mmCIF file of C-alpha atoms in Angstrom:
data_model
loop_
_atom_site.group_PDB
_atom_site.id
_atom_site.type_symbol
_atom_site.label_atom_id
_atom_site.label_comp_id
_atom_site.label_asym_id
_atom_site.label_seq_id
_atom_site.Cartn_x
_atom_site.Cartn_y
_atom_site.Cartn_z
ATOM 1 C CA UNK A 1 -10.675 -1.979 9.598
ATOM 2 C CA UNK A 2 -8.545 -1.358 6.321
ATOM 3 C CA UNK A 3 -11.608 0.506 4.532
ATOM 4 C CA UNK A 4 -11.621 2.817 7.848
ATOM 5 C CA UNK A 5 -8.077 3.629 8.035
ATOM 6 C CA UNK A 6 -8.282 4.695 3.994
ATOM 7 C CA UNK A 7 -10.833 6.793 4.788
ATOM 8 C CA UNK A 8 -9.936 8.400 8.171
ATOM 9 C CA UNK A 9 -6.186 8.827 6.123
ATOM 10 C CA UNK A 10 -8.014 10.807 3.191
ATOM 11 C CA UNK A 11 -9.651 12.550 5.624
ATOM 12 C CA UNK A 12 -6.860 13.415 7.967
ATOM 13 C CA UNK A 13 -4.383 13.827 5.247
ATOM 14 C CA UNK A 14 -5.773 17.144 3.642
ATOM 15 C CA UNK A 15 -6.179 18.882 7.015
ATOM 16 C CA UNK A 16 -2.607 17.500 8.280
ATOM 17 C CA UNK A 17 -1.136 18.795 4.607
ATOM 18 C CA UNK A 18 -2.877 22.429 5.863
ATOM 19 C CA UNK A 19 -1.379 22.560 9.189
ATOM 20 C CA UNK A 20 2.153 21.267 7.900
ATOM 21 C CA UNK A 21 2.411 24.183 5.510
ATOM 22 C CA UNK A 22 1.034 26.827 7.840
ATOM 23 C CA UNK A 23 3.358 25.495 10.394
ATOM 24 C CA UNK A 24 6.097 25.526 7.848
ATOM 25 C CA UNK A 25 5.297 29.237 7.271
ATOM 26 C CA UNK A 26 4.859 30.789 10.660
ATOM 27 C CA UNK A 27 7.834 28.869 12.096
ATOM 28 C CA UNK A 28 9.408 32.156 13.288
ATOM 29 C CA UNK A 29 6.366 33.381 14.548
ATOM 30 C CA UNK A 30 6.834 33.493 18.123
ATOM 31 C CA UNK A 31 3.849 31.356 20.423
ATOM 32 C CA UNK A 32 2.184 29.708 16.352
ATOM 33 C CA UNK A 33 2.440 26.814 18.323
ATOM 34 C CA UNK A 34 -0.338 27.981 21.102
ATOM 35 C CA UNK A 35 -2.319 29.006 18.698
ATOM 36 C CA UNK A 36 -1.947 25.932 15.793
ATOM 37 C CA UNK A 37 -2.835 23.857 19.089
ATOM 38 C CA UNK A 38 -5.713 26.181 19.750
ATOM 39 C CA UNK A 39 -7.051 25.673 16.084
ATOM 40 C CA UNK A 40 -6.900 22.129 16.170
ATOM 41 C CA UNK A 41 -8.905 21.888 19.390
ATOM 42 C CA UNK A 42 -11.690 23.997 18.399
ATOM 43 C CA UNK A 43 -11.644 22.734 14.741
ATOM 44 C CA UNK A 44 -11.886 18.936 16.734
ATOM 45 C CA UNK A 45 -14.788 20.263 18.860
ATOM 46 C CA UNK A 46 -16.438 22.054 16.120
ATOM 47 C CA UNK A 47 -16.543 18.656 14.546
ATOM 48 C CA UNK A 48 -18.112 17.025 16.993
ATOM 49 C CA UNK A 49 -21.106 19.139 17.287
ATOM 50 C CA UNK A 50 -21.220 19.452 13.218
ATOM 51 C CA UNK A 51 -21.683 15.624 12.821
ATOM 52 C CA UNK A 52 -24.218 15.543 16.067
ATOM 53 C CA UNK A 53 -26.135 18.367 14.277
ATOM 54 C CA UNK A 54 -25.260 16.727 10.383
ATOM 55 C CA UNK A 55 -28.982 16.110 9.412
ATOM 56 C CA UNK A 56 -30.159 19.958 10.219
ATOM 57 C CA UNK A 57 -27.465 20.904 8.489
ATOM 58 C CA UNK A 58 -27.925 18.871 5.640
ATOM 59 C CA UNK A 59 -31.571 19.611 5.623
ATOM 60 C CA UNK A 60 -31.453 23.573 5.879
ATOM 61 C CA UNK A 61 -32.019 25.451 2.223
ATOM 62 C CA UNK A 62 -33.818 22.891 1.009
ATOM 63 C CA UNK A 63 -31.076 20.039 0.562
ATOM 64 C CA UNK A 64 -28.172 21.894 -0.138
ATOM 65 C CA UNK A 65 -26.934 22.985 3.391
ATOM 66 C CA UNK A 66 -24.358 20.469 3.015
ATOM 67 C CA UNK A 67 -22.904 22.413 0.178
ATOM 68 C CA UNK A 68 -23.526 25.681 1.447
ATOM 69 C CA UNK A 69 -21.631 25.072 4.764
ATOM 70 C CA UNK A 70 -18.897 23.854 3.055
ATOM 71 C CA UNK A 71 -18.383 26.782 0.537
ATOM 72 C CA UNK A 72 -18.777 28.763 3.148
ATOM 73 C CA UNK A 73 -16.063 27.260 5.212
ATOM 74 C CA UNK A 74 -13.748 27.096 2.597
ATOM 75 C CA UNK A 75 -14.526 30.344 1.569
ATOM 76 C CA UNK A 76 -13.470 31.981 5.173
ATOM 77 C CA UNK A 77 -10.383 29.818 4.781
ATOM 78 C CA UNK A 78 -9.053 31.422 1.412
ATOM 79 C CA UNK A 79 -9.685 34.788 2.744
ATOM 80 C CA UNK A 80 -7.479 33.809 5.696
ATOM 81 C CA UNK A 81 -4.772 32.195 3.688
ATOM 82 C CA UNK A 82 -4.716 35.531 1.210
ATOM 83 C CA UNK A 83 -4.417 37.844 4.207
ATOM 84 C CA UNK A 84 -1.858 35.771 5.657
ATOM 85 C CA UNK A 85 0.335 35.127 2.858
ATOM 86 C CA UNK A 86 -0.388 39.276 1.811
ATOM 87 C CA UNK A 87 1.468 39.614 5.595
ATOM 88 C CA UNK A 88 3.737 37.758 5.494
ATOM 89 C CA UNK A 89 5.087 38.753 2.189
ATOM 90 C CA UNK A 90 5.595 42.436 3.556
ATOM 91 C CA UNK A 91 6.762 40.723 6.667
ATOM 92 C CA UNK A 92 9.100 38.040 5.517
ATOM 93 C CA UNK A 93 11.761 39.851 4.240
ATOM 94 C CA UNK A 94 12.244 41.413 7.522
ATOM 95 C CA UNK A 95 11.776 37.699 9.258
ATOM 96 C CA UNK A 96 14.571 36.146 6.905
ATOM 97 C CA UNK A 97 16.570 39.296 7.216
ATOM 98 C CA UNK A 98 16.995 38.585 11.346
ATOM 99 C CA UNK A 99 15.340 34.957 11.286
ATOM 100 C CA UNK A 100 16.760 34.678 14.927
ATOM 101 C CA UNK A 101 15.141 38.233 16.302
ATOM 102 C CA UNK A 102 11.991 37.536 14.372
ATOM 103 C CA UNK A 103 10.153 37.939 17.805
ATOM 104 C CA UNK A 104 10.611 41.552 17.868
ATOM 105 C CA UNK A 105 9.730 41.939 13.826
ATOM 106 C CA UNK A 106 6.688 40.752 14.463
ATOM 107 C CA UNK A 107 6.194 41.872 17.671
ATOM 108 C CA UNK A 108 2.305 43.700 17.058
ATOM 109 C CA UNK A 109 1.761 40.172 15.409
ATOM 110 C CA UNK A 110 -1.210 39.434 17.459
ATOM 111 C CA UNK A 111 -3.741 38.928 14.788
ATOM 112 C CA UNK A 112 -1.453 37.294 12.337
ATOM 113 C CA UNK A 113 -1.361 34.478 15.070
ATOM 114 C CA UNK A 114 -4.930 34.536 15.691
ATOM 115 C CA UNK A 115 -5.808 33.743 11.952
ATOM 116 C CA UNK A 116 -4.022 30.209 12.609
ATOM 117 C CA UNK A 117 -6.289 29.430 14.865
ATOM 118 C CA UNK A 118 -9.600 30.129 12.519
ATOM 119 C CA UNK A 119 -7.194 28.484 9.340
ATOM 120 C CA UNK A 120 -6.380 25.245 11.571
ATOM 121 C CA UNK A 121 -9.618 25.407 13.248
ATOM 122 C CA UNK A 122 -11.820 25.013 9.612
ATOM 123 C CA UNK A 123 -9.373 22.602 7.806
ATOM 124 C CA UNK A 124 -10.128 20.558 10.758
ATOM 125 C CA UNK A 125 -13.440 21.228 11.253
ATOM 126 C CA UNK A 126 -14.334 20.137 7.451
ATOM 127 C CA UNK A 127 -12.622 17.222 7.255
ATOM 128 C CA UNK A 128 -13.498 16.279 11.039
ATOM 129 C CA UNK A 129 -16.666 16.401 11.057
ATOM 130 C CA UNK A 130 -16.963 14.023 8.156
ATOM 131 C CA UNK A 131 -14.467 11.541 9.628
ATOM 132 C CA UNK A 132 -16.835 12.091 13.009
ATOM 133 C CA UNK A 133 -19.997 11.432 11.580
ATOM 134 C CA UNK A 134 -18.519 8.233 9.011
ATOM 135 C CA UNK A 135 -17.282 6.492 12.454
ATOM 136 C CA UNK A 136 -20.364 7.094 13.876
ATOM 137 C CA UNK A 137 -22.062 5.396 11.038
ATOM 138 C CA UNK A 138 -20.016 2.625 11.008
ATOM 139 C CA UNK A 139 -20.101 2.121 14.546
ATOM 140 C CA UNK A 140 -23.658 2.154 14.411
ATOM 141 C CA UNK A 141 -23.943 -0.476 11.508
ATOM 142 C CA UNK A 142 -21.912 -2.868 12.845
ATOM 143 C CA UNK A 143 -21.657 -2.798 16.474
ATOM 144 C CA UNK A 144 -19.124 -5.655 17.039
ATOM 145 C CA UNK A 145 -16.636 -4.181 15.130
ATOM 146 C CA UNK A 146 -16.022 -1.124 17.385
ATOM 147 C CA UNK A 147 -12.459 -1.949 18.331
ATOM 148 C CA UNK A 148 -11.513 -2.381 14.849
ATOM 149 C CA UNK A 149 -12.871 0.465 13.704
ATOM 150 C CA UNK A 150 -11.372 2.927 16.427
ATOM 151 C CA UNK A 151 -7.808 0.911 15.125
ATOM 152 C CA UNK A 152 -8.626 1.537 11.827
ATOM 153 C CA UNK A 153 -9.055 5.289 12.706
ATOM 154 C CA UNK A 154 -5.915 5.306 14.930
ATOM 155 C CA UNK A 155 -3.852 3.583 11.804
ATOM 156 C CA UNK A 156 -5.981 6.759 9.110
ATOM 157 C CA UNK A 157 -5.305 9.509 11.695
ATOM 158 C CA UNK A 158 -1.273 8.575 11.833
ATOM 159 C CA UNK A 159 -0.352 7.968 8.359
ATOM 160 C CA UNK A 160 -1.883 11.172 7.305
ATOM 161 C CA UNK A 161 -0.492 13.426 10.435
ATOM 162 C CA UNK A 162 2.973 11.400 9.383
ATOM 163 C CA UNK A 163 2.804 12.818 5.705
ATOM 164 C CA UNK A 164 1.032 16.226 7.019
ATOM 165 C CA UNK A 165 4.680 16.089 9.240
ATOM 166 C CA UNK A 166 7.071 15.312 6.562
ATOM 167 C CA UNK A 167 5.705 18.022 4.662
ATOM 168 C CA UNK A 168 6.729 20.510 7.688
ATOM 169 C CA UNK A 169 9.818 18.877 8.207
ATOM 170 C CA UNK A 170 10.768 19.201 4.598
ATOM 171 C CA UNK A 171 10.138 22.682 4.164
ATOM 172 C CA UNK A 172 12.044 23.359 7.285
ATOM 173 C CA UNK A 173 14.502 21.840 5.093
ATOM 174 C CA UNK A 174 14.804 24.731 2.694
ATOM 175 C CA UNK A 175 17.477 27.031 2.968
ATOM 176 C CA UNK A 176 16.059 30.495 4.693
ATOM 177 C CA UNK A 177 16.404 32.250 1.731
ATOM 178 C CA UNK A 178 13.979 30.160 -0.338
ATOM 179 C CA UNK A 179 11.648 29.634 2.278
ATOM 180 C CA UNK A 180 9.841 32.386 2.562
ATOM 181 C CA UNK A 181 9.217 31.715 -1.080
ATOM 182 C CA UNK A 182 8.364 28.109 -1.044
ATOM 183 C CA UNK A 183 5.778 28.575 1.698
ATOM 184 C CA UNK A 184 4.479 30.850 0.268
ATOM 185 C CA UNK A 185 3.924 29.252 -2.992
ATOM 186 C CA UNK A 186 2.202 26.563 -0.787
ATOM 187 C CA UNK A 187 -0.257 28.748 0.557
ATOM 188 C CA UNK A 188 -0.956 30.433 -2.557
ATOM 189 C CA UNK A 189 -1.872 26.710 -4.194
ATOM 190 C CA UNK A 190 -3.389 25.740 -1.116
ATOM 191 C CA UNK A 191 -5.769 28.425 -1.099
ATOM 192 C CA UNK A 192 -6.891 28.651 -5.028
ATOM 193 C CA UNK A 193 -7.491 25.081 -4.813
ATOM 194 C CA UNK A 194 -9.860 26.034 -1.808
ATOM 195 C CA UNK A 195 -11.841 28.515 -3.814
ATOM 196 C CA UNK A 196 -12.072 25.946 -7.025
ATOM 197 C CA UNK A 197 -13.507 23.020 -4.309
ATOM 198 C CA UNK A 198 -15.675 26.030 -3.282
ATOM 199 C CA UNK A 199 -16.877 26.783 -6.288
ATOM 200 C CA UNK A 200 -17.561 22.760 -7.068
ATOM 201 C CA UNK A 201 -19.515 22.903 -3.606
ATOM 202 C CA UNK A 202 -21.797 26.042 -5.762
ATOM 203 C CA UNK A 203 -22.496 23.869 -8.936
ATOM 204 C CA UNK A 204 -23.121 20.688 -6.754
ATOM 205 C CA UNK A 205 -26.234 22.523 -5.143
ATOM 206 C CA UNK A 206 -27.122 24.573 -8.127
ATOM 207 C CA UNK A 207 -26.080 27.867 -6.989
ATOM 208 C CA UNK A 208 -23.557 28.446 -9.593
ATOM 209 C CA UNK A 209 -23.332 27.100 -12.884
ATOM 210 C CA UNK A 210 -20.614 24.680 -14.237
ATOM 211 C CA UNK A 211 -19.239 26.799 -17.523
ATOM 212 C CA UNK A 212 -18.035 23.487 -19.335
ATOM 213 C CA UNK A 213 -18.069 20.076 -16.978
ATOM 214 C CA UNK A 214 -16.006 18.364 -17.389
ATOM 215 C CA UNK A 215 -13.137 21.141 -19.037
ATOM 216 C CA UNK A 216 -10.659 17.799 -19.006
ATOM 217 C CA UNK A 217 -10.547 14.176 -17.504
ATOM 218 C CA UNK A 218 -7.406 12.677 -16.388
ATOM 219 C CA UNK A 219 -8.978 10.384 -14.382
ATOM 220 C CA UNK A 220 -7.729 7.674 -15.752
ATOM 221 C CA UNK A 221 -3.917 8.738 -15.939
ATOM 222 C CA UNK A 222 -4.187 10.299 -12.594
ATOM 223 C CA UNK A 223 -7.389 9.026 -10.283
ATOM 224 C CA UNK A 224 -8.343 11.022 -7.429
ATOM 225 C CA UNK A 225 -8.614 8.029 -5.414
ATOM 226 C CA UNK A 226 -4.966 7.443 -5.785
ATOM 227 C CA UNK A 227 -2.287 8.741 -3.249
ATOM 228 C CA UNK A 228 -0.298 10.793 -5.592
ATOM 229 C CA UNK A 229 -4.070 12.316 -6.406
ATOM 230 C CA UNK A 230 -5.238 12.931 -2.592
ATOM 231 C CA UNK A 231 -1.875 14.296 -2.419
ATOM 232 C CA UNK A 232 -2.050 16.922 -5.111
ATOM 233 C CA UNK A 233 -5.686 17.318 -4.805
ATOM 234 C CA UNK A 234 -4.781 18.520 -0.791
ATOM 235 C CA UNK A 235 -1.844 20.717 -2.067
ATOM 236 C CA UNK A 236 -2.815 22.043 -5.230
ATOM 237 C CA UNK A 237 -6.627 21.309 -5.854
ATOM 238 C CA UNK A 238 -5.775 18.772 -8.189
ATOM 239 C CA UNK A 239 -9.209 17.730 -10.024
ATOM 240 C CA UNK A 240 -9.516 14.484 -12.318
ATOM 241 C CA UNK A 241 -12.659 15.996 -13.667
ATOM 242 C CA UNK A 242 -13.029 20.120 -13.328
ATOM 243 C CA UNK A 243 -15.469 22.232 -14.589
ATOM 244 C CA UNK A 244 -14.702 25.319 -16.228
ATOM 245 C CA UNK A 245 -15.852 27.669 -13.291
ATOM 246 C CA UNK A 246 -13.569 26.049 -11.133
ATOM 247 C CA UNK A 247 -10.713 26.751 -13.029
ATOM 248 C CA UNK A 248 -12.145 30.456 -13.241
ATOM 249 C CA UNK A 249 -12.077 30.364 -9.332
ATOM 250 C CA UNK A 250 -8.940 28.977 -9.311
ATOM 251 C CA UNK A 251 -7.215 31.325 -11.646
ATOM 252 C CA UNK A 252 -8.947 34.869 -9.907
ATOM 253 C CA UNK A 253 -8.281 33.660 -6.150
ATOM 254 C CA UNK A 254 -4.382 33.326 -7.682
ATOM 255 C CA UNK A 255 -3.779 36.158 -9.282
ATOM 256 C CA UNK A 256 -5.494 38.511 -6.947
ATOM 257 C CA UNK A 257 -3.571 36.775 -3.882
ATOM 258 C CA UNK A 258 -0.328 36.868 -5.965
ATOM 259 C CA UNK A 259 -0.548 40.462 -6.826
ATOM 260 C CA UNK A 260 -1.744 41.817 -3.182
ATOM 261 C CA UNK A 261 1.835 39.680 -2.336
ATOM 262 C CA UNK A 262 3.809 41.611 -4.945
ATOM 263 C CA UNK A 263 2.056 45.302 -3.914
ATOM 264 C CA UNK A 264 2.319 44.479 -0.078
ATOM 265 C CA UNK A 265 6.414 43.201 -0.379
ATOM 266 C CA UNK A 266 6.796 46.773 -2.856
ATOM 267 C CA UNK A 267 5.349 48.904 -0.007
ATOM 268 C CA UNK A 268 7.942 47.270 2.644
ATOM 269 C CA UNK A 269 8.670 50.392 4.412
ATOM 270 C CA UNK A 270 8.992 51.244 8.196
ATOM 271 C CA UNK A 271 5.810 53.017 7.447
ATOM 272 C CA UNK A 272 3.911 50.845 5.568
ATOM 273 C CA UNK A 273 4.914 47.765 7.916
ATOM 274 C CA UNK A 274 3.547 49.605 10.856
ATOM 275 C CA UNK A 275 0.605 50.725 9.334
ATOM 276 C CA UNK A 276 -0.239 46.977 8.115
ATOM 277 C CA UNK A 277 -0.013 45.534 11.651
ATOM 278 C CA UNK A 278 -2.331 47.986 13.676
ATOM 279 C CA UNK B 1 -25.586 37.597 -14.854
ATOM 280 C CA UNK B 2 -27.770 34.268 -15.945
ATOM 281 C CA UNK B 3 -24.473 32.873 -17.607
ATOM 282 C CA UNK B 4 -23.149 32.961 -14.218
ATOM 283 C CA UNK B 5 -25.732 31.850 -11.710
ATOM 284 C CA UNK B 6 -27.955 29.160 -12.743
ATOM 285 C CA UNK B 7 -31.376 29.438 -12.044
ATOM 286 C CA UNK B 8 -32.053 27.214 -9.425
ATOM 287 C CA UNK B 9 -35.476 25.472 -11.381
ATOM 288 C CA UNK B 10 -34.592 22.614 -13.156
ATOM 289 C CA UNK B 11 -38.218 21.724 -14.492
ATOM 290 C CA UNK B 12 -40.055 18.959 -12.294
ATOM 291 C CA UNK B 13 -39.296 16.061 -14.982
ATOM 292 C CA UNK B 14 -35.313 16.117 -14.835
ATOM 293 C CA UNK B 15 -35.914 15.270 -11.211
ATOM 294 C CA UNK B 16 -34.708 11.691 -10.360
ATOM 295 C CA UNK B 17 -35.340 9.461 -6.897
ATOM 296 C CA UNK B 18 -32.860 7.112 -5.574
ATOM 297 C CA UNK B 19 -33.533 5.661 -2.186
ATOM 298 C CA UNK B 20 -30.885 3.870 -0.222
ATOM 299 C CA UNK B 21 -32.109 0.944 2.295
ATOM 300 C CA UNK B 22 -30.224 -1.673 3.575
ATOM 301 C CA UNK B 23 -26.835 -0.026 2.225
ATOM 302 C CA UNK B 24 -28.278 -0.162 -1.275
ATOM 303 C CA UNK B 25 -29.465 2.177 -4.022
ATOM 304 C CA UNK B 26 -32.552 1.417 -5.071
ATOM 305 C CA UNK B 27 -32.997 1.340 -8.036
ATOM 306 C CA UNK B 28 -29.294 0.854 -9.014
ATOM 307 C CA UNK B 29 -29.446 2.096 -12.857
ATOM 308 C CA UNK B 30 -31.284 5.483 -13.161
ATOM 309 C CA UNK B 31 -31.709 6.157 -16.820
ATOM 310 C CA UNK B 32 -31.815 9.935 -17.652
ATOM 311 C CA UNK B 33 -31.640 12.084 -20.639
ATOM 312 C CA UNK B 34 -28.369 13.938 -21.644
ATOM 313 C CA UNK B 35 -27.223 17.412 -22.444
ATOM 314 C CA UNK B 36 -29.766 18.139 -19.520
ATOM 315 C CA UNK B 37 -29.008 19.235 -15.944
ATOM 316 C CA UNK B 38 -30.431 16.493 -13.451
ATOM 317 C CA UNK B 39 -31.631 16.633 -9.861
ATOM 318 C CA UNK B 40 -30.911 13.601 -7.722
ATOM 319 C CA UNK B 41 -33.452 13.386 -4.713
ATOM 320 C CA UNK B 42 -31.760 10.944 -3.250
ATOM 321 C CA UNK B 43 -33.379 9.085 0.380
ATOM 322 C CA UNK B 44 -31.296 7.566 2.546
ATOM 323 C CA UNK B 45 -33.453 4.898 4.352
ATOM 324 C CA UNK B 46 -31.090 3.043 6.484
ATOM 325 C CA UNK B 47 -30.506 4.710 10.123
ATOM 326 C CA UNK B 48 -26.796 5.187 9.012
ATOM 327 C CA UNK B 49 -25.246 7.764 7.343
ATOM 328 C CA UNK B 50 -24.108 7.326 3.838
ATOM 329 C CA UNK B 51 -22.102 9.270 1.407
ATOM 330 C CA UNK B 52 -23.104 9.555 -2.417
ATOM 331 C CA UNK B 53 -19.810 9.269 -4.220
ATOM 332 C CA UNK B 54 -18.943 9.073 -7.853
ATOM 333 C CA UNK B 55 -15.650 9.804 -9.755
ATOM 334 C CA UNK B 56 -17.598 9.926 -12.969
ATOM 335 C CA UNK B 57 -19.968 12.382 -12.103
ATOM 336 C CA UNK B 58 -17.107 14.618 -9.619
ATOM 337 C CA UNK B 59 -19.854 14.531 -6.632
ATOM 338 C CA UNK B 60 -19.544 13.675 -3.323
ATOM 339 C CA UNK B 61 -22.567 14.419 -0.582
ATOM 340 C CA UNK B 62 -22.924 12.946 2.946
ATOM 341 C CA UNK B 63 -26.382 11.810 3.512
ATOM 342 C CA UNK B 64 -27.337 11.230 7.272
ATOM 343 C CA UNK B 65 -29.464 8.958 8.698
ATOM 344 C CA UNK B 66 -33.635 8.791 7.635
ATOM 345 C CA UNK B 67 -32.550 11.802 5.367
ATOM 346 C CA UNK B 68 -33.127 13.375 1.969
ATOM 347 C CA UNK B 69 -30.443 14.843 0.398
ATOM 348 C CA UNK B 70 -30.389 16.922 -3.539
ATOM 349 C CA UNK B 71 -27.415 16.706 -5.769
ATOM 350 C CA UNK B 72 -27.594 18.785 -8.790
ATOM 351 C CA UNK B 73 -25.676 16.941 -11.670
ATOM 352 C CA UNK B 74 -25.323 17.318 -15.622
ATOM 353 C CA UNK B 75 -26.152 18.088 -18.178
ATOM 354 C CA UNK B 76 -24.060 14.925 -18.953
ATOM 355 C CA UNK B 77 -22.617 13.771 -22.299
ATOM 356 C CA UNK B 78 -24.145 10.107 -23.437
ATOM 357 C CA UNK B 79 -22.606 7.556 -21.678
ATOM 358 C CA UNK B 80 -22.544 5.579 -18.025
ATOM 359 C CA UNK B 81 -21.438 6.908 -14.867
ATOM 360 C CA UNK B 82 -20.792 5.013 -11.986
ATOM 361 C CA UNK B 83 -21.461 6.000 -8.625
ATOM 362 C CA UNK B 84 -21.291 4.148 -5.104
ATOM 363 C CA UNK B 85 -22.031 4.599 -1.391
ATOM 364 C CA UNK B 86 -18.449 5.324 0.050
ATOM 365 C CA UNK B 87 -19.612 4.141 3.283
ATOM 366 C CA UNK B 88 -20.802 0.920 1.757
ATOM 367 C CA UNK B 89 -18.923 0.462 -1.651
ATOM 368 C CA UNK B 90 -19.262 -3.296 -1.061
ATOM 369 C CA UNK B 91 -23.048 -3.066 -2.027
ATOM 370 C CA UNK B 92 -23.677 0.033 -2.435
ATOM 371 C CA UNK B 93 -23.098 0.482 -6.328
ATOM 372 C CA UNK B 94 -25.076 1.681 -9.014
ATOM 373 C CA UNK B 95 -25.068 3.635 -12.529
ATOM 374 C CA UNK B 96 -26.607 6.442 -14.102
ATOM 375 C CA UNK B 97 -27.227 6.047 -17.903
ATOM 376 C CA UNK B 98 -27.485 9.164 -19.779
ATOM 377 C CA UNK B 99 -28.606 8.743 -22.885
#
């Protein structure tokens, strides 16, 4: 039951650290909660059919659709989480300015709301369908142990949605003025580490090569199987053991979100804000 | 452009077999050469799904069920790397030895 709940918790936990920020970060934005719902559902069915589909999956381009799916998924993701921070950034100001009539500053926001549902809906859909398909296995193995196994989920799934909450409630925490800021920051870290797991996804099925592997190992000072590890490796794409090509992913996908932030909050105009949003 | 996209042929002696029956990798030390890149065929026998895991080698792969899976891995420095079947860590263990 124990070795379920670890791994249902490391599963859980990285999507739940996901939602928490992007909850964090569209708090203003009016209905996020529809739509964060909305993600979660579909990422939670998407799961389902991924792990009843796993070995076509697995088996498509020759061995390595495992890989591929994933890099792909995590690839949509960072796009998503550029766009929206790029948004929000020319948006922000304006939503901190009149936090409490942020409904009308964002009233075209349509789309911005609909990318929480494909960011939610993929976090969840990765890690789900792996949690899915490892309780399925289990379940299968041992057949006895069912009720301790769907306990041992139960126990995985609510520490992690407890930590992926006391992120959100902490960042709710910050004063307004730093908020904007500090979610940001998230989302920016959240996303390059995507793009560096994406890029270990390319080297693990031979698609891309590895530069120097590893470029450092901290493994032993910090092990990825450790909590303070899962926990920076879900917010920052902390990795014991990185190859050099993932800290080239890592670095591009951060500067080139960071400096579409800094050109979209210097074109904050009446103009330029109207033009974004259509 | 080859410096950044590997060529997907690794030549057909750096590829290595590991089956996985009764929630164990068979064999459980794989010797291999280093400073070359590897291919793991690795064939998961049982009817469960298993997931190739190793901290020393940074891979991780679910393998389903009466499935085949390939990991690409190396080219590793000498040495002995650890892996395990997450799903089975109790005796599911094994080691690659590059040397």
């Amino acid at each position: 039951m124990f070795a379920t709940a670890v791994i249902v918790f490391r599963e859980v936990l990285e999507a739940a650290l996901i939602i928490g920020i992007i909850a964090a970060a569209t708090r203003s934005v009016a209905g996020r909660t529809r739509w964060l719902l909305a993600g979660l559902l579909v990422g939670l069915a998407g799961s389902a059919l991924v792990a009843a589909s796993t070995d076509a999956i697995a088996a498509m381009a020759d061995g390595i659709g495992q890989e591929l799916f994933n890099a792909l998924v995590l690839g949509v993701a960072v796009l998503m989480l550029a766009w929206h921070n790029i948004w929000m950034s020319s948006h922000g100001k304006a939503m901190a300015a009149e936090a409490t009539k942020v409904g009308q500053a964002i009233r075209d926001g349509q789309q911005e709301r609909s990318i929480l549902l494909v960011v939610v809906g993929l976090a969840v859909l990765r890690e789900g369908s792996e949690t899915v398909l490892f309780l399925y296995g289990i379940s299968a193995a041992e057949g006895s142990g069912a009720s301790s196994i769907v306990l041992g989920g139960l126990m995985g799934v609510l520490a992690g949605t407890s930590i992926g909450y006391a992120v959100y409630a902490g960042l709710l925490r910050v004063p307004l003025r730093w908020f904007f800021a500090a979610t940001g920051m998230l989302v920016l870290l959240l996303a390059a580490g995507m793009a560096s797991q994406a890029a270990h996804f390319l080297i693990q099925a031979d698609l891309l090569t590895s530069l120097t592997a590893p470029l450092w190992d901290t493994s032993a000072l910090l092990p990825m199987n450790s909590i303070p590890g899962m926990l920076l490796h879900g917010l920052v794409g902390y990795d014991p053991r990185p190859s050099g090509m993932q800290l080239v992913f890592y670095i591009i996908t951060l500067a080139a979100i960071a400096m579409g932030m800094k050109l979209a909050s210097r074109s904050l105009s009446p103009i330029a804000q109207k033009g974004k949003v259509s | 452009m080859t410096t950044i996209f590997s060529t997907a042929a690794v030549a057909g002696d750096n590829v290595y077999s590991l089956v996985i029956k009764d929630h164990r990798f068979q064999p459980s030390e794989l010797t291999v050469p280093a400073g070359k890149k590897i291919k793991l065929s690795v064939e998961n026998q049982d009817p469960t799904a298993e997931e190739f895991e190793s901290h020393d080698l940074n891979r991780e792969k679910v393998i389903a069920g009466n499935s085949t899976a390939t990991i690409f891995v190396g080219p590793l420095a000498p040495g002995r790397y650890r892996f395990f079947g997450e799903f089975n860590e109790k005796t599911a263990q094994g080691v690659i030895v590059a040397q």
